[in-house]
Coordinates of C-alpha atoms in Angstrom, one line a residue:
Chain L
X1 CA -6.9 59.5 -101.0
X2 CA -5.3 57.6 -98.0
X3 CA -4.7 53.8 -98.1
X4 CA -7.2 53.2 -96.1
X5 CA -10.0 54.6 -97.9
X6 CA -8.2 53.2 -100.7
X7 CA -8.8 49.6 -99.1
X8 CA -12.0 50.6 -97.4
X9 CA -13.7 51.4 -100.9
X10 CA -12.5 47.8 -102.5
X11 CA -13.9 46.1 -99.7
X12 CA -16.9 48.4 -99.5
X13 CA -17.6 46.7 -103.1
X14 CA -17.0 43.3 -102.4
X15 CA -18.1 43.3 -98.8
X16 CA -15.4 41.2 -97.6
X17 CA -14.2 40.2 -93.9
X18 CA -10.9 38.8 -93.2
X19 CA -11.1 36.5 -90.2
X20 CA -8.7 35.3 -87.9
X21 CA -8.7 32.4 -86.0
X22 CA -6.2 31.4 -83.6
X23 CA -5.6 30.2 -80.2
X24 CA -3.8 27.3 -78.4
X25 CA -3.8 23.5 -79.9
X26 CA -7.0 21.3 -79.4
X27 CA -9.2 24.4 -79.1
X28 CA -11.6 23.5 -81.7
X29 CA -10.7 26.3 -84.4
X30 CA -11.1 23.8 -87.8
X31 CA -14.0 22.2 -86.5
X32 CA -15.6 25.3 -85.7
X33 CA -15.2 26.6 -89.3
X34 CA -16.2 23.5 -90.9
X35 CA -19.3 23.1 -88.2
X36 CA -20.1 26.7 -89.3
X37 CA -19.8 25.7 -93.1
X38 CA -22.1 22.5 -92.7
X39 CA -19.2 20.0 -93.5
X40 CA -18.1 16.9 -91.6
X41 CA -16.8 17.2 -88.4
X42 CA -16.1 13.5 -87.7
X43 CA -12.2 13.1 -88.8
X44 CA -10.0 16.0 -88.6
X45 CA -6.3 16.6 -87.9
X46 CA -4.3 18.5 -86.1
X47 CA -3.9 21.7 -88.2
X48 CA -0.1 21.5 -89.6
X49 CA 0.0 25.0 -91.1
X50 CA -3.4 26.9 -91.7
X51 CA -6.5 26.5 -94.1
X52 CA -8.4 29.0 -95.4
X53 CA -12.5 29.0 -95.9
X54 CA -14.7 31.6 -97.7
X55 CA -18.0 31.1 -96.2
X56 CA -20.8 33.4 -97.2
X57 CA -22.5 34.9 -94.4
X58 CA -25.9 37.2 -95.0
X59 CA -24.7 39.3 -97.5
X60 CA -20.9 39.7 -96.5
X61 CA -17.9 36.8 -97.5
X62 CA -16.2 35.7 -95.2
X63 CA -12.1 35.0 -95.2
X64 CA -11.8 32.8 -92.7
X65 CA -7.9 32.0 -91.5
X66 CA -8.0 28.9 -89.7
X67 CA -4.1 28.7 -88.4
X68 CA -2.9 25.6 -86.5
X69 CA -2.3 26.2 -82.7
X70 CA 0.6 23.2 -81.7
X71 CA 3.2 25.7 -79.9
X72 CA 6.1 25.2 -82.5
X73 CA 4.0 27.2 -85.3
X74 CA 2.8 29.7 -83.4
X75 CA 5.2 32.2 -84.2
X76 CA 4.1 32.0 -87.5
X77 CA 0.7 33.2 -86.5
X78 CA 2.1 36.6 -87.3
X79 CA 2.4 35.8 -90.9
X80 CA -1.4 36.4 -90.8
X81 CA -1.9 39.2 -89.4
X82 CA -2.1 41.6 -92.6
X83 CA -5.7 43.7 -92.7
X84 CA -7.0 41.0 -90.4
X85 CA -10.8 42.7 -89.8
X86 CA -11.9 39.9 -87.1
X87 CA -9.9 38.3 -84.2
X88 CA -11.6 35.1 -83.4
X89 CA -9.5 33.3 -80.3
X90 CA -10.7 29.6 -79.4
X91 CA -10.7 28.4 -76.0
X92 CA -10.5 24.9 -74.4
X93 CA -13.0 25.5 -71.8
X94 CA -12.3 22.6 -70.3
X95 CA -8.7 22.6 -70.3
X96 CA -8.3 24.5 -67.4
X97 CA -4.3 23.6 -66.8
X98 CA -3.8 25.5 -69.8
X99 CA -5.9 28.7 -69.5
X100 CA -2.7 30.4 -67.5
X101 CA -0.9 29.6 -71.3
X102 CA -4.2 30.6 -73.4
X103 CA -4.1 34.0 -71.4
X104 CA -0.6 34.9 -72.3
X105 CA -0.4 34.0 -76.1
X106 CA -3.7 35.9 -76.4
X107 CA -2.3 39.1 -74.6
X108 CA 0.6 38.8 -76.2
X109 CA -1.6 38.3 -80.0
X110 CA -3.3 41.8 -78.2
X111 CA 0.0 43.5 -78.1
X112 CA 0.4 43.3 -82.2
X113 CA 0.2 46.5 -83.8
X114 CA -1.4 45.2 -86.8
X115 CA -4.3 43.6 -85.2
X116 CA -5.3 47.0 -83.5
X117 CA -7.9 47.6 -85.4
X118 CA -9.9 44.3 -85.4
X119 CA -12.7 43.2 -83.3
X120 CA -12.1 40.1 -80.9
X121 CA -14.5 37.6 -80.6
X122 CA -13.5 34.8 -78.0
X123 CA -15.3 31.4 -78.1
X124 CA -15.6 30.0 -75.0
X125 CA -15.6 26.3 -76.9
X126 CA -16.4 22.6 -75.6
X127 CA -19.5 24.1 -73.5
X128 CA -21.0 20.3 -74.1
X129 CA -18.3 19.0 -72.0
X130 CA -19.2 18.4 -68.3
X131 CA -16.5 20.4 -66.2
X132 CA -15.7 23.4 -68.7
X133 CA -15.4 26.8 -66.9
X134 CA -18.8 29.2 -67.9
X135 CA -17.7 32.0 -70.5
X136 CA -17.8 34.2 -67.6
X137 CA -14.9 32.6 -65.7
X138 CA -13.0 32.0 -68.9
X139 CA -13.2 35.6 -69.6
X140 CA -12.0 36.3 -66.0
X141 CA -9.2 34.1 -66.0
X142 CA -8.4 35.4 -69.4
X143 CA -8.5 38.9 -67.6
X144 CA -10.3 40.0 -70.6
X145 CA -11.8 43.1 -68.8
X146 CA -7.8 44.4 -68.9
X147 CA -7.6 45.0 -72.3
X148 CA -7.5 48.3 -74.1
X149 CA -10.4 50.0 -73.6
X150 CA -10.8 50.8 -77.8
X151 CA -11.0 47.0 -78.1
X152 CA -14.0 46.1 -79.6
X153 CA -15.0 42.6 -78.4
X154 CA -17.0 39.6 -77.2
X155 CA -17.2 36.5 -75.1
X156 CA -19.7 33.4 -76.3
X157 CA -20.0 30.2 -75.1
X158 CA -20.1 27.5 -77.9
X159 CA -19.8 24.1 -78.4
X160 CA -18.2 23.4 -82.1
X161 CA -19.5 19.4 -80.9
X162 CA -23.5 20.4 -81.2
X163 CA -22.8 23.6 -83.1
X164 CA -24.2 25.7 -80.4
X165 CA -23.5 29.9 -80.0
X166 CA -21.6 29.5 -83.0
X167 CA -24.2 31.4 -85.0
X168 CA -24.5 34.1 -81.9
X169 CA -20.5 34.8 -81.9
X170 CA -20.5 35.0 -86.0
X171 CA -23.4 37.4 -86.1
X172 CA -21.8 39.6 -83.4
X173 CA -18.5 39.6 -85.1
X174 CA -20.0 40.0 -88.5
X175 CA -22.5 43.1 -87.3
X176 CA -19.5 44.6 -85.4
X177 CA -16.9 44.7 -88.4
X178 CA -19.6 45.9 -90.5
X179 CA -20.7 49.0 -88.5
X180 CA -16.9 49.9 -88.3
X181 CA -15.9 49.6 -91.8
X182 CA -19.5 49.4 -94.1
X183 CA -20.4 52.5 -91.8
X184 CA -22.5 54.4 -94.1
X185 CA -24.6 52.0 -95.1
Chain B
X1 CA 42.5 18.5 -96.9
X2 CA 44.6 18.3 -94.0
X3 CA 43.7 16.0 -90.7
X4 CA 41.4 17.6 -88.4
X5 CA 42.5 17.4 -85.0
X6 CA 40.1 16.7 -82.2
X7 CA 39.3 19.4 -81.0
X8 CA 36.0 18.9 -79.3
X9 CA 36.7 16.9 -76.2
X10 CA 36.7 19.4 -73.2
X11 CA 39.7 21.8 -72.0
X12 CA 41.6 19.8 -70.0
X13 CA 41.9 22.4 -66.7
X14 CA 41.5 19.3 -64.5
X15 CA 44.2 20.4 -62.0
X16 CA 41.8 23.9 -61.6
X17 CA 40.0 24.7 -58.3
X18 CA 36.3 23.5 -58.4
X19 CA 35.2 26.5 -58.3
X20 CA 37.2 28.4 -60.8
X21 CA 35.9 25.8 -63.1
X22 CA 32.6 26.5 -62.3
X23 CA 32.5 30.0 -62.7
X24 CA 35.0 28.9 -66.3
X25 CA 31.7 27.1 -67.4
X26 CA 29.5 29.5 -66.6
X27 CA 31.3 31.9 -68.5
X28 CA 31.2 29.6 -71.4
X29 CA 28.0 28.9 -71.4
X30 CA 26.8 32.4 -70.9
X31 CA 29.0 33.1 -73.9
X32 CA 27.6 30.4 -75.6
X33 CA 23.8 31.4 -75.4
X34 CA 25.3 35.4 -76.8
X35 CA 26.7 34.2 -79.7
X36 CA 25.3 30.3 -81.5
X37 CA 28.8 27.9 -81.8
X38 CA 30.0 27.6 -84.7
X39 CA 29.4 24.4 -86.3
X40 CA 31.7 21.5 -85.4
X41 CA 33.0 18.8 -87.6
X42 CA 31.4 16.5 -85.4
X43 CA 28.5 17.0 -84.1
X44 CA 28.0 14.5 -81.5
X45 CA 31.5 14.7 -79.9
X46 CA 30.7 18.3 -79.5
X47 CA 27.6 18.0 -78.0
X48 CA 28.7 15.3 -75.7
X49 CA 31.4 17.8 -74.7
X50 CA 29.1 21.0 -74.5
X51 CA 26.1 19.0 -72.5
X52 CA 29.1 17.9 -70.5
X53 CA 30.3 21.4 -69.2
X54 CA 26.7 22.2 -68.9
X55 CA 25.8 19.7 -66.6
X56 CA 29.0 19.7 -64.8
X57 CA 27.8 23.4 -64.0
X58 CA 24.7 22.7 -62.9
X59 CA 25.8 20.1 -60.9
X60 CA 28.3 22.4 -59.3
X61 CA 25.9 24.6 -58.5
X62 CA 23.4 22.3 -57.2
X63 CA 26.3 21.4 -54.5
X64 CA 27.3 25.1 -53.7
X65 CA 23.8 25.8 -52.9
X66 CA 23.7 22.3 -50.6
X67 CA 26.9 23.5 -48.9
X68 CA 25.7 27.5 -48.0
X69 CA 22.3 27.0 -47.6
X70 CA 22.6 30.8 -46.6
X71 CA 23.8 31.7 -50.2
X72 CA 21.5 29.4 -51.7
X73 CA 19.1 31.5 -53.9
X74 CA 22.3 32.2 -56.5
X75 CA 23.2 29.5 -56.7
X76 CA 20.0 27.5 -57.5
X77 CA 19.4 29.7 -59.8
X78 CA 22.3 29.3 -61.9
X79 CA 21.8 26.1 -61.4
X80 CA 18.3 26.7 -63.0
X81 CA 19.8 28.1 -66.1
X82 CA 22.3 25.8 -66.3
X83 CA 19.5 22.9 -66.8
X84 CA 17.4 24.9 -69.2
X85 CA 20.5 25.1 -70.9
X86 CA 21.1 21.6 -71.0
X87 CA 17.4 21.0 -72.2
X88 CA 17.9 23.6 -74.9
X89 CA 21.3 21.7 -75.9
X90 CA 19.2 18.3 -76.0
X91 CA 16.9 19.7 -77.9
X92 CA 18.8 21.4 -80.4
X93 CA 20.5 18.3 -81.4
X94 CA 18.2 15.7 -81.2
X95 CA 18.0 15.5 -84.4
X96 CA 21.5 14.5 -84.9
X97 CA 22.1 12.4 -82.0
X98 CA 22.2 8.5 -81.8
X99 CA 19.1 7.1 -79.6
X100 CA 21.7 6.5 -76.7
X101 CA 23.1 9.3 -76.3
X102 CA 19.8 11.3 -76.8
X103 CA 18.2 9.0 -73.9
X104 CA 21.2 9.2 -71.3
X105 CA 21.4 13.1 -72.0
X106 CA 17.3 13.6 -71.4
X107 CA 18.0 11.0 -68.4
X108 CA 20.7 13.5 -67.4
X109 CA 18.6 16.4 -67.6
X110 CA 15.5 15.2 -65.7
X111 CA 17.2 13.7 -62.8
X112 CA 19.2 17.2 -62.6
X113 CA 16.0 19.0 -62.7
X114 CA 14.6 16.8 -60.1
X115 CA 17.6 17.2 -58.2
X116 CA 17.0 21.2 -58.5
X117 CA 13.2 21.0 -57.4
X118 CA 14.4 19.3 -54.7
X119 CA 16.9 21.8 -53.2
X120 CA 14.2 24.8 -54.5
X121 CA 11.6 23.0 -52.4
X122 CA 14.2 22.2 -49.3
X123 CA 15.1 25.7 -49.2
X124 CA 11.8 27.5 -49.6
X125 CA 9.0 25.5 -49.0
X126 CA 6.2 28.2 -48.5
X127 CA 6.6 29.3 -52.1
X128 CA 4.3 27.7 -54.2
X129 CA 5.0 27.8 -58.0
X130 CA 3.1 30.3 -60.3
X131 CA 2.4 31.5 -63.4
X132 CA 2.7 34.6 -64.4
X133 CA 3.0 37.0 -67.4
X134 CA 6.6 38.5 -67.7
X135 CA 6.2 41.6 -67.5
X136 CA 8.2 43.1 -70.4
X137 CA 10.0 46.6 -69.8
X138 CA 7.6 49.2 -71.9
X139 CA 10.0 49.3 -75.1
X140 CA 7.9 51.8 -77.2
X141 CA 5.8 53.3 -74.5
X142 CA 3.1 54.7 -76.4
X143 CA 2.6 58.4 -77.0
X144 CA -0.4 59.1 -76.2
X145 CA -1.4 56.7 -72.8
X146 CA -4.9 56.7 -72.3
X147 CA -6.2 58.3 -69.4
X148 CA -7.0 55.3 -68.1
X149 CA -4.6 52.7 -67.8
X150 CA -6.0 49.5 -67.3
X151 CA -4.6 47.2 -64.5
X152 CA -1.8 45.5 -65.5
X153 CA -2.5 42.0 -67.4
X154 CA 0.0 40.4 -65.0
X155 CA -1.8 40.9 -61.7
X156 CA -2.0 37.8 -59.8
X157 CA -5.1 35.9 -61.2
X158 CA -8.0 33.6 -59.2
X159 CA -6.0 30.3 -58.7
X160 CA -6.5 28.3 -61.3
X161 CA -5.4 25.3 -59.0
X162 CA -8.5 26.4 -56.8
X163 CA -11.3 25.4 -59.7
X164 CA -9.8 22.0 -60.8
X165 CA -12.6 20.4 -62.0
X166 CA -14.5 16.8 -61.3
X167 CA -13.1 13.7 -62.9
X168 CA -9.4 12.2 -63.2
X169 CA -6.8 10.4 -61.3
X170 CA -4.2 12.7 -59.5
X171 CA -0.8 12.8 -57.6
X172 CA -0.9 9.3 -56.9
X173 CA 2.3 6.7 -57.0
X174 CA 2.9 2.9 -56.9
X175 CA -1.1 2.7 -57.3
X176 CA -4.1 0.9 -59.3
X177 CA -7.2 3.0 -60.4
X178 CA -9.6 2.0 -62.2
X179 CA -12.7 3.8 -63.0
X180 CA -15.6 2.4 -65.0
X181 CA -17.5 5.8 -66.8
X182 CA -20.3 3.0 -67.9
X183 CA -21.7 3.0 -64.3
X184 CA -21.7 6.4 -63.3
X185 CA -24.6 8.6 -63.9
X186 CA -22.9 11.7 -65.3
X187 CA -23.1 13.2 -68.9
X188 CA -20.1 13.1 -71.2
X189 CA -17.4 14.7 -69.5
X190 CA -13.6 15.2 -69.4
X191 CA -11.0 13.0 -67.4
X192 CA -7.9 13.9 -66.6
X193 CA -4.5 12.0 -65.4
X194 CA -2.0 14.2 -63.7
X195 CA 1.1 13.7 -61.6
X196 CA 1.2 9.8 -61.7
X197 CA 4.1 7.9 -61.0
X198 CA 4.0 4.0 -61.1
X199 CA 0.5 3.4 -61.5
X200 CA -1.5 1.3 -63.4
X201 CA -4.7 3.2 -64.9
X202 CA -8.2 1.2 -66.5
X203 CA -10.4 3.4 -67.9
X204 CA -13.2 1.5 -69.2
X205 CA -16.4 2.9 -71.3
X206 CA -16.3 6.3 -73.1
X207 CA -15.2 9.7 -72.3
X208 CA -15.9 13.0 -74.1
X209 CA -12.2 14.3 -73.8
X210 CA -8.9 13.2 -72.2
X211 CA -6.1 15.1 -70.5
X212 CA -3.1 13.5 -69.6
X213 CA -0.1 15.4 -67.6
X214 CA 2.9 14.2 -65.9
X215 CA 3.4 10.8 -66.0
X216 CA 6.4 8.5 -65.5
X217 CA 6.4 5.1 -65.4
X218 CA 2.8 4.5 -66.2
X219 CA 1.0 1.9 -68.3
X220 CA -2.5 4.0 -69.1
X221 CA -5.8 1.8 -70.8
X222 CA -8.7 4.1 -72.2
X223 CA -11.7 2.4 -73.9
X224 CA -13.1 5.3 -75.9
X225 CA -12.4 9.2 -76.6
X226 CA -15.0 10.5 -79.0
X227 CA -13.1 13.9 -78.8
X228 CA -9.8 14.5 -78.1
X229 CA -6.7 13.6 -76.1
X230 CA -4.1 15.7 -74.9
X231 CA -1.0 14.1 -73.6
X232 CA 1.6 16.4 -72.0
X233 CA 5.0 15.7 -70.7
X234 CA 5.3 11.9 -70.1
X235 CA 8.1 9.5 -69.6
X236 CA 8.6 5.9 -70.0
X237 CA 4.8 4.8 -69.8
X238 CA 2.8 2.8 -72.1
X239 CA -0.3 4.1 -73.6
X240 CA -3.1 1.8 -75.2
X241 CA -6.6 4.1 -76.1
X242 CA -9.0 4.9 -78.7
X243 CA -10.1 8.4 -79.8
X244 CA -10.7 10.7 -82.6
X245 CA -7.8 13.0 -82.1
X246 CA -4.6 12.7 -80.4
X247 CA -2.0 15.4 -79.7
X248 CA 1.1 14.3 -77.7
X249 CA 3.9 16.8 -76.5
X250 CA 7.1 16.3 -74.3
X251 CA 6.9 12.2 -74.4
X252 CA 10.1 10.0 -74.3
X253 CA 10.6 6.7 -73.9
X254 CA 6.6 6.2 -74.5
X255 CA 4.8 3.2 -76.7
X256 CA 1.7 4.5 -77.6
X257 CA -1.2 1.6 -78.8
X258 CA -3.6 3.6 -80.7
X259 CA -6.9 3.7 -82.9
X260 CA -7.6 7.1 -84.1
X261 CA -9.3 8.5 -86.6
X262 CA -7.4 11.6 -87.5
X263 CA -3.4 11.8 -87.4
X264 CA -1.8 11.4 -84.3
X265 CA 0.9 14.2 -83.8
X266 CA 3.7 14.7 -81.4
X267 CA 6.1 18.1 -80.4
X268 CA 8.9 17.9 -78.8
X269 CA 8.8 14.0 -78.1
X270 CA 11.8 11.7 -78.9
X271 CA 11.7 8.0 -78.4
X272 CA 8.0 7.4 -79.0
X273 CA 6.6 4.2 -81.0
X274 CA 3.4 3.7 -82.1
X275 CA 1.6 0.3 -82.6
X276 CA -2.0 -0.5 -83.0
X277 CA -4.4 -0.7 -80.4
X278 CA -4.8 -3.7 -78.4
X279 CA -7.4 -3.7 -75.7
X280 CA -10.1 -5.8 -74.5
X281 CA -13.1 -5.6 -72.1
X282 CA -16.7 -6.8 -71.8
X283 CA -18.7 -3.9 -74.4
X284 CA -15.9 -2.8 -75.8
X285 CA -16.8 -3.2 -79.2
X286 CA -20.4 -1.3 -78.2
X287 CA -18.3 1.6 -77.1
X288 CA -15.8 1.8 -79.8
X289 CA -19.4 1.7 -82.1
X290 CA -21.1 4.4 -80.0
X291 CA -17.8 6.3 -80.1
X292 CA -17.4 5.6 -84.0
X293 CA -14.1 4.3 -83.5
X294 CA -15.2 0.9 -84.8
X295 CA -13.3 1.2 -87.7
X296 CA -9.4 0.9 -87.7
X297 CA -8.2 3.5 -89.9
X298 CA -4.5 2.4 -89.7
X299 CA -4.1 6.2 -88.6
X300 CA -2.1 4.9 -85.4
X301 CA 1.4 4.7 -88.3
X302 CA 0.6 8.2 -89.9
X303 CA 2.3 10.4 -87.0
X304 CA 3.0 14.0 -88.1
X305 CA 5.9 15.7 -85.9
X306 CA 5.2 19.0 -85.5
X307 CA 9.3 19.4 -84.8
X308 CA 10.0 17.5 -87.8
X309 CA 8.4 18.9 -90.9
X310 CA 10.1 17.3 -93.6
X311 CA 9.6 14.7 -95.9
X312 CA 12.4 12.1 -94.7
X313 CA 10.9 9.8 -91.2
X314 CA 11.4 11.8 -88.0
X315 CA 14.0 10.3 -85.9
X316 CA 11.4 11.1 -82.9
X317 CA 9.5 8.7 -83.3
X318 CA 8.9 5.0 -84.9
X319 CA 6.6 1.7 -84.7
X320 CA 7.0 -0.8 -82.4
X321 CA 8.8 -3.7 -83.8
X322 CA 6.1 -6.3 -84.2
X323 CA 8.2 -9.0 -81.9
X324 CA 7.9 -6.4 -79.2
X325 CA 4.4 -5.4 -79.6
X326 CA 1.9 -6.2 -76.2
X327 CA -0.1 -8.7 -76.7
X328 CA -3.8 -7.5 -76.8
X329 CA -5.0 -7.2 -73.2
X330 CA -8.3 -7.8 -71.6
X331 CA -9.0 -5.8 -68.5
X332 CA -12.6 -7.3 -68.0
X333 CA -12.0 -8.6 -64.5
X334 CA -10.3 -5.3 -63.7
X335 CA -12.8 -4.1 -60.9
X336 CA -13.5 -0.4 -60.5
X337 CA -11.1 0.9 -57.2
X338 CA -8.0 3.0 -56.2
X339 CA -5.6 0.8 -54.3
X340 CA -2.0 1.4 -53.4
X341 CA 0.2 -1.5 -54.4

């Protein structure tokens, strides 16, 4: 029995995701888990290190790997990466100085070995905010159609402020990890 | 323990050629970035000494490229990596250097960089900076390539330049804008500041988000953020805003009068202070209220330092003594325009 069927079967039995989320600083990524959990969203800081979230969604449990985005920790992102099942990157759709950054970290995260395996779901966030590029020009600039064609993934436009698409990206990221590792049932 | 001779202060090859010393420092410094230095008794005299050979080479190299113009390109590039070299120096012991000495060296540094823009721009005006991916030489080119190979991620991309959105303040100097978001008819949006030198900015009523780039010399007055600001690469400006969140990278030399309801951080900022907010206008307690930033938190004193991590106070940053602070200032009768001065 290989190591992967090994882990396959323990998380066949707990139905467990491990999820991912990174991207650059001021993205959105801890508001989006706690909007997403139904917690406060009115004071939060900026992410010094990472917090982790176990939401349950439908009949799965979610890991959820929120990991701060300031540039100086970000090479700790790879700490993280270990069996990661879901790739959730956060975009600043409004920050449009940036996106030539938010493209490179992200191809670079792309790169890792480790994270081969995992579906990608990008959030186009802030859609609320008057001036934020459309998911479809975030995904352009992000030259998301470049990637590896094995890549499983998804672009949604959200807004972590109103809570909206957050549901729609979750439910897409959730089905997709499920038909790839719960595939028999 | 025997006396320690100083043996820090630079080689004294005075009588050399110019240029021999130059290329001498260049050497060094090349060396330098190979192999870390080993650590000096004292670390300021060496870093004095090291940021001195550094900017002696860029400087040198700034002037070889002013006196060949047909040689330039070398030249400014050396010149190039002789600043990012100095930057990396500064950095690398800000921690251990006095205020002074950490101010004149990032004064040092800028005006060199400046200095190098200028000659970059002088001698080839048509090309326009741009990002790109570095293209990294295949290490472990994959076994098996697909049979497809998708375009390369660094192709050149739509101009992001080209889509800059709507609202903000840009590239101006020596100016006064103000901008009242209470009269104009559009939903929450973003504003930006970018490329300001000199200027004094009002920005009354309440914004969704806030992106501030490139400033020098600025005093900058926001009524509300109920989101977050992002402040990028400022130097010597004043800053005196509300908002929920506040994120503040590459400042020196920059007060910052705050309400905030999370933790303000800063990266890579050194000479920043912090006091508490002090602004006035007509309605501005209705949009701190609708904002709900009515409440002063006392967050504008719990700075983390993303560069500093430890327990002790960050030597990036502190609070403005209270004899210093500004006195709180009403901009009521600051009309909504964009004039030079």
């Amino acid at each position: 029995m290989g190591l992967l069927s090994i882990i396959r079967k323990i998380k066949r039995k707990e139905k467990e995701m491990r999820i991912l989320m990174v991207g650059l600083d001021n993205s959105g990524k801890t508001t989006i888990v706690l909007k997403i959990n139904g917690e406060d969203t009115g004071v939060i800081s900026p992410t010094l290190g990472f917090n982790i979230k176990t939401i349950k969604y439908h009949k799965y449990s979610l890991n959820i790997w929120d990991i701060g985005g300031q540039k100086t920790i970000r090479s700790y992102w790879r700490n993280y990466f270990e069996q990661t099942d879901g790739l959730v990157w956060v975009v600043d759709s409004s920050d449009i100085r940036r996106l030539d950054d938010c493209r490179a970290e992200l191809h670079n995260l792309l790169k890792e070995e480790r994270l081969a395996g995992a579906s990608l779901l990008v959030f186009a966030n802030k859609q609320d905010i008057q001036g934020a590029l459309k998911p479809s020009e975030i995904a352009k600039v992000l030259n998301l159609e470049a990637m590896d064609g094995s890549r499983h993934w998804q672009i949604v436009g959200c807004s972590a402020h109103t809570g909206e698409g957050l549901l729609q990206g979750f439910d897409w990221l959730v089905q997709d990890i499920a038909s790839r590792i719960y595939v028999l049932e | 323990m025997e006396p320690e001779p100083d043996h820090t202060k630079p080689s004294t090859s005075a009588a050399a050629a110019g240029h021999r010393k130059h290329l001498a420092m260049l050497e060094r410094l090349s060396k330098r970035a190979a192999a870390p230095a080993p650590s000096q008794d004292s670390p300021v005299a060496a870093f004095l000494s090291r940021f001195a050979a550094a900017k002696l080479a860029a400087e040198s190299a700034l002037s070889a490229c002013r006196s060949s113009p047909d040689d330039a390109q070398p030249s400014l590039s050396a010149a190039a990596a002789a600043i990012d070299d100095l930057d990396r120096l500064v950095a690398e012991a800000s921690h251990s250097l006095p205020p002074y000495e950490l101010r004149s060296a990032l004064a040092a540094a800028s005006d060199l960089r400046a200095a190098h823009r200028l000659a970059a721009s002088d001698l080839r005006p048509k090309k326009s900076f741009s990002f790109r991916n570095k293209s990294k030489a295949p290490k472990n080119p994959p076994q098996d390539p697909p049979p497809t190979l998708p375009p390369p991620p660094d192709q050149p991309n739509p101009s992001v330049e080209a889509i800059l959105p709507g609202l903000g303040f840009r590239g101006r100097r020596d100016a006064t804008l103000v901008k009242d978001l209470r009269v104009s008819d559009e939903k929450d949006g973003d504003f930006t500041l970018a490329d300001l030198v000199s200027c004094q900015v009002y920005l009354k009523g309440k914004c969704r988000a806030l992106h501030v780039h490139k400033l020098k010399d600025c005093r900058v007055f926001v009524g509300a953020v109920f989101g977050s600001v992002l402040i990028e690469d400022v130097e010597r400006c004043a800053f005196v805003m509300a908002a929920h969140q506040i994120r503040i990278h590459e400042a020196t030399a920059t007060d910052f009068y705050l309400r905030v309801r999370s933790r303000p951080i800063i990266e890579d900022c050194c000479g920043v202070r912090f006091a508490p907010h002090a602004l006035k206008y007509e309605g501005i307690g209705e949009d701190l209220r609708d904002a709900g930033l009515e409440e002063e938190t006392g967050n504008w004193a719990n700075v983390d330092d993303f560069k500093w991590l430890r327990a002790v106070q960050s030597p990036n940053w502190c609070l403005v003594p209270e004899e210093e602070r500004l006195q709180t200032i009403d901009i009521s009768d600051v009309q909504e325009r964009e004039y030079d001065n």
